[in-house]
Structures are given as structure tokens and as C-alpha cells.
C-alpha positions in Angstrom: 25.0 -53.5 75.0 26.0 -51.4 72.1 22.7 -49.6 72.3 23.3 -48.8 75.9 26.8 -47.6 75.2 25.6 -45.5 72.3 22.8 -44.0 74.5 25.4 -43.3 77.2 27.7 -41.7 74.7 24.9 -39.5 73.3 23.8 -38.6 76.8 27.4 -37.7 77.8 27.8 -35.6 74.6 24.4 -33.9 75.4 25.5 -33.2 79.0 28.9 -31.9 77.8 27.2 -29.7 75.2 24.7 -28.4 77.8 27.6 -27.9 80.3 29.5 -25.9 77.6 26.5 -23.8 76.8 25.9 -23.0 80.5 29.6 -22.1 80.9 29.6 -20.0 77.7 26.4 -18.2 78.9 28.0 -17.6 82.4 31.2 -16.2 80.7 29.1 -14.0 78.4 27.1 -12.6 81.4 30.3 -12.1 83.4 31.9 -10.3 80.4 28.9 -8.1 79.9 28.9 -7.2 83.6 32.6 -6.4 83.5 32.1 -4.2 80.4 29.2 -2.5 82.1 31.2 -1.8 85.2 34.1 -0.5 83.1 31.9 1.8 81.1 30.3 3.2 84.3 33.8 3.8 85.7 34.9 5.5 82.5 31.7 7.6 82.4 32.3 8.6 86.0 35.9 9.5 85.3 34.8 11.5 82.3 32.2 13.3 84.4 34.9 14.2 87.0 37.2 15.5 84.2 34.3 17.5 82.8 33.5 19.0 86.2 37.2 19.9 86.6 37.3 21.5 83.2 34.1 23.6 84.0 35.7 24.6 87.3 38.9 25.7 85.5 36.8 27.6 82.9 34.8 29.3 85.7 38.1 30.3 87.4 39.4 31.7 84.1 36.1 33.6 83.4 36.3 35.0 86.9 39.8 36.3 86.3 38.7 37.7 82.9 35.7 39.4 84.5 37.8 40.9 87.2 40.2 42.3 84.6 37.3 43.6 82.6 35.8 45.2 85.6 39.2 46.8 86.5 39.5 48.2 82.9 35.9 49.4 82.9 36.6 51.2 86.2 39.7 52.8 84.7 37.8 53.9 81.7 35.0 55.4 83.8 37.6 57.3 85.9 39.2 58.6 82.7 35.8 59.6 81.3 35.0 61.4 84.6 38.3 63.3 84.4 37.6 64.3 80.8 34.2 65.6 81.9 35.7 67.6 84.7 38.3 69.0 82.3 35.6 70.0 79.8 33.6 71.6 82.6 36.6 73.6 83.7 37.4 74.7 80.1 33.7 75.7 79.7 33.8 77.7 82.9 37.0 79.4 81.7 35.5 80.3 78.4 32.4 81.6 80.1 34.5 83.9 82.3 36.5 85.0 79.2 33.3 85.7 77.3 31.9 87.7 80.2 35.0 89.9 80.2 34.6 90.7 76.5 33.6 94.2 75.8 29.9 94.9 75.6 30.3 96.5 72.2 32.0 93.4 70.7 29.3 91.1 72.0 26.6 93.4 70.6 28.3 93.5 67.2 28.6 89.8 67.1 25.0 89.4 68.0 23.9 91.8 65.3 26.0 90.0 62.6 24.5 86.7 63.7 21.0 88.2 63.5 21.7 89.7 60.0 23.1 86.3 58.8 20.1 84.4 60.0 17.7 87.0 58.6 19.4 86.9 55.1 19.3 83.1 55.1 15.6 83.1 56.2 14.7 85.6 53.5 16.5 83.6 50.8 14.9 80.4 52.0 11.4 82.1 52.0 11.9 83.5 48.5 13.1 80.1 47.1 10.1 78.3 48.7 7.7 80.9 47.2 9.3 80.6 43.7 9.1 76.8 43.9 5.5 76.9 45.0 4.6 79.4 42.2 6.4 77.2 39.5 4.8 74.0 40.9 1.4 75.6 40.8 1.8 76.9 37.3 3.2 73.5 36.1 0.4 71.6 37.8 -2.2 73.8 36.3 -0.7 73.5 32.9 -0.5 69.7 33.1 -4.1 69.5 34.5 -5.3 71.4 31.4 -4.1 68.6 29.2 -6.9 66.0 29.1 -5.3 63.2 27.1 -3.0 61.2 29.5 -0.6 60.3 26.7 -0.2 64.0 25.7 0.2 65.0 29.4 3.0 62.4 29.8 4.7 63.5 26.6 4.6 67.1 27.7 6.2 66.2 31.0 9.0 64.3 29.2 9.6 67.3 27.0 9.7 69.6 30.1 12.2 67.3 31.8 14.4 67.3 28.7 14.1 63.6 28.2 12.5 64.0 24.8 13.3 66.6 22.1 11.0 67.5 19.3 12.4 67.3 15.8 11.9 70.6 13.9 9.5 70.7 11.0 11.3 71.5 7.7 8.1 73.0 6.2 7.9 75.5 9.1 8.7 79.1 7.9 10.9 79.6 11.0 12.9 76.4 10.2 16.7 77.0 9.9 18.0 75.3 6.8 21.6 76.3 7.3 22.6 73.0 8.9 20.7 70.6 6.6 23.9 69.4 4.9 25.5 68.2 8.2 25.0 64.7 9.4 25.0 63.1 12.8 27.1 60.0 13.3 
């Protein structure tokens, strides 16, 4: 009898445990489903808010674009007016220049021609002198066969190197031999 009672108790405990597991599993599934539904609802609400924000931004951009287009149209109108004003001034200057005396226009043209001619002559002479000096210098350097000597001569010509005078040279100036350089 005790064995039957013990078996019944174990069986009842096992059934209660199984029942509790089934109920816990059902509660877990129900909680997951509720959480999923709530997350979907929140996501949909966020999507709606995002669409509303985009709509508001689009409206704001449209207003900004309209203002920008208005300002651009005003700027274009101002530029067109400035162009017309410049054209009118140019026409007035042309009429004024046309009415200048023929002698004044001729004198001005002659002075301009003389100025251009002098500048061209000076430029030509300078270019010719540079070419002559460059040719002479190139020929002189080409005559030096040793590359080190050629480089040394170029440095001397550029003033980057100075040659110390030889005291044994008969042309050497001994008058400053007692001065020192600090």
C-alpha cells in the first residue's frame, strides 16, 4: 500500500511538474508573441514618424528652394540691368569719342604707336643682348673640358665663390695685410 501511495505521489508530482512546464512554456510563447507584436507596433509608429519627418523636411526644402529661386531671379534681373547700364555708358562713350576732333584722335594714335614702337625696340635689344651673352657664356663653358673646372667657373661667375688672391703675385695689394676679418 505504501508503494502504491509512493508511486501515486511520484506520479502526481511528475504530472504537476509537467503541467507547470507546459504552463510556463505557454506563458513564454505568449510573452514572446506580445513582445513581437509590441515591437512591430513600435516599428510601424517609428516608420510613420520618419515619413512625417521626411515630409516636413521636403516641405522645408521646397520653401528654401522657392526662396533661392526668387533670390536668383532678383540677382539675374540686377545683372541684366547692370549689363544694360554698361551698354548705355559704352554707347555714350562711343558717341563722345566720335565727336572728338580728328586731330586729337590722330595725335593719340601716334603717341600710342610711338610708345609701342619704343617698347618693342627695347624688348628686341634686350633679347638680342641676352642671346649674345648666353651664346658667349655657353661657348666659354663648353671650352672647359673638365666637369669640375666647368662647375667651379660657373660658381665664380655667379658670385657664389670668390678666389683668394695670391700674395706672391706681383699685382697683389699688400696694403690691407694687417687687417683681420672677424
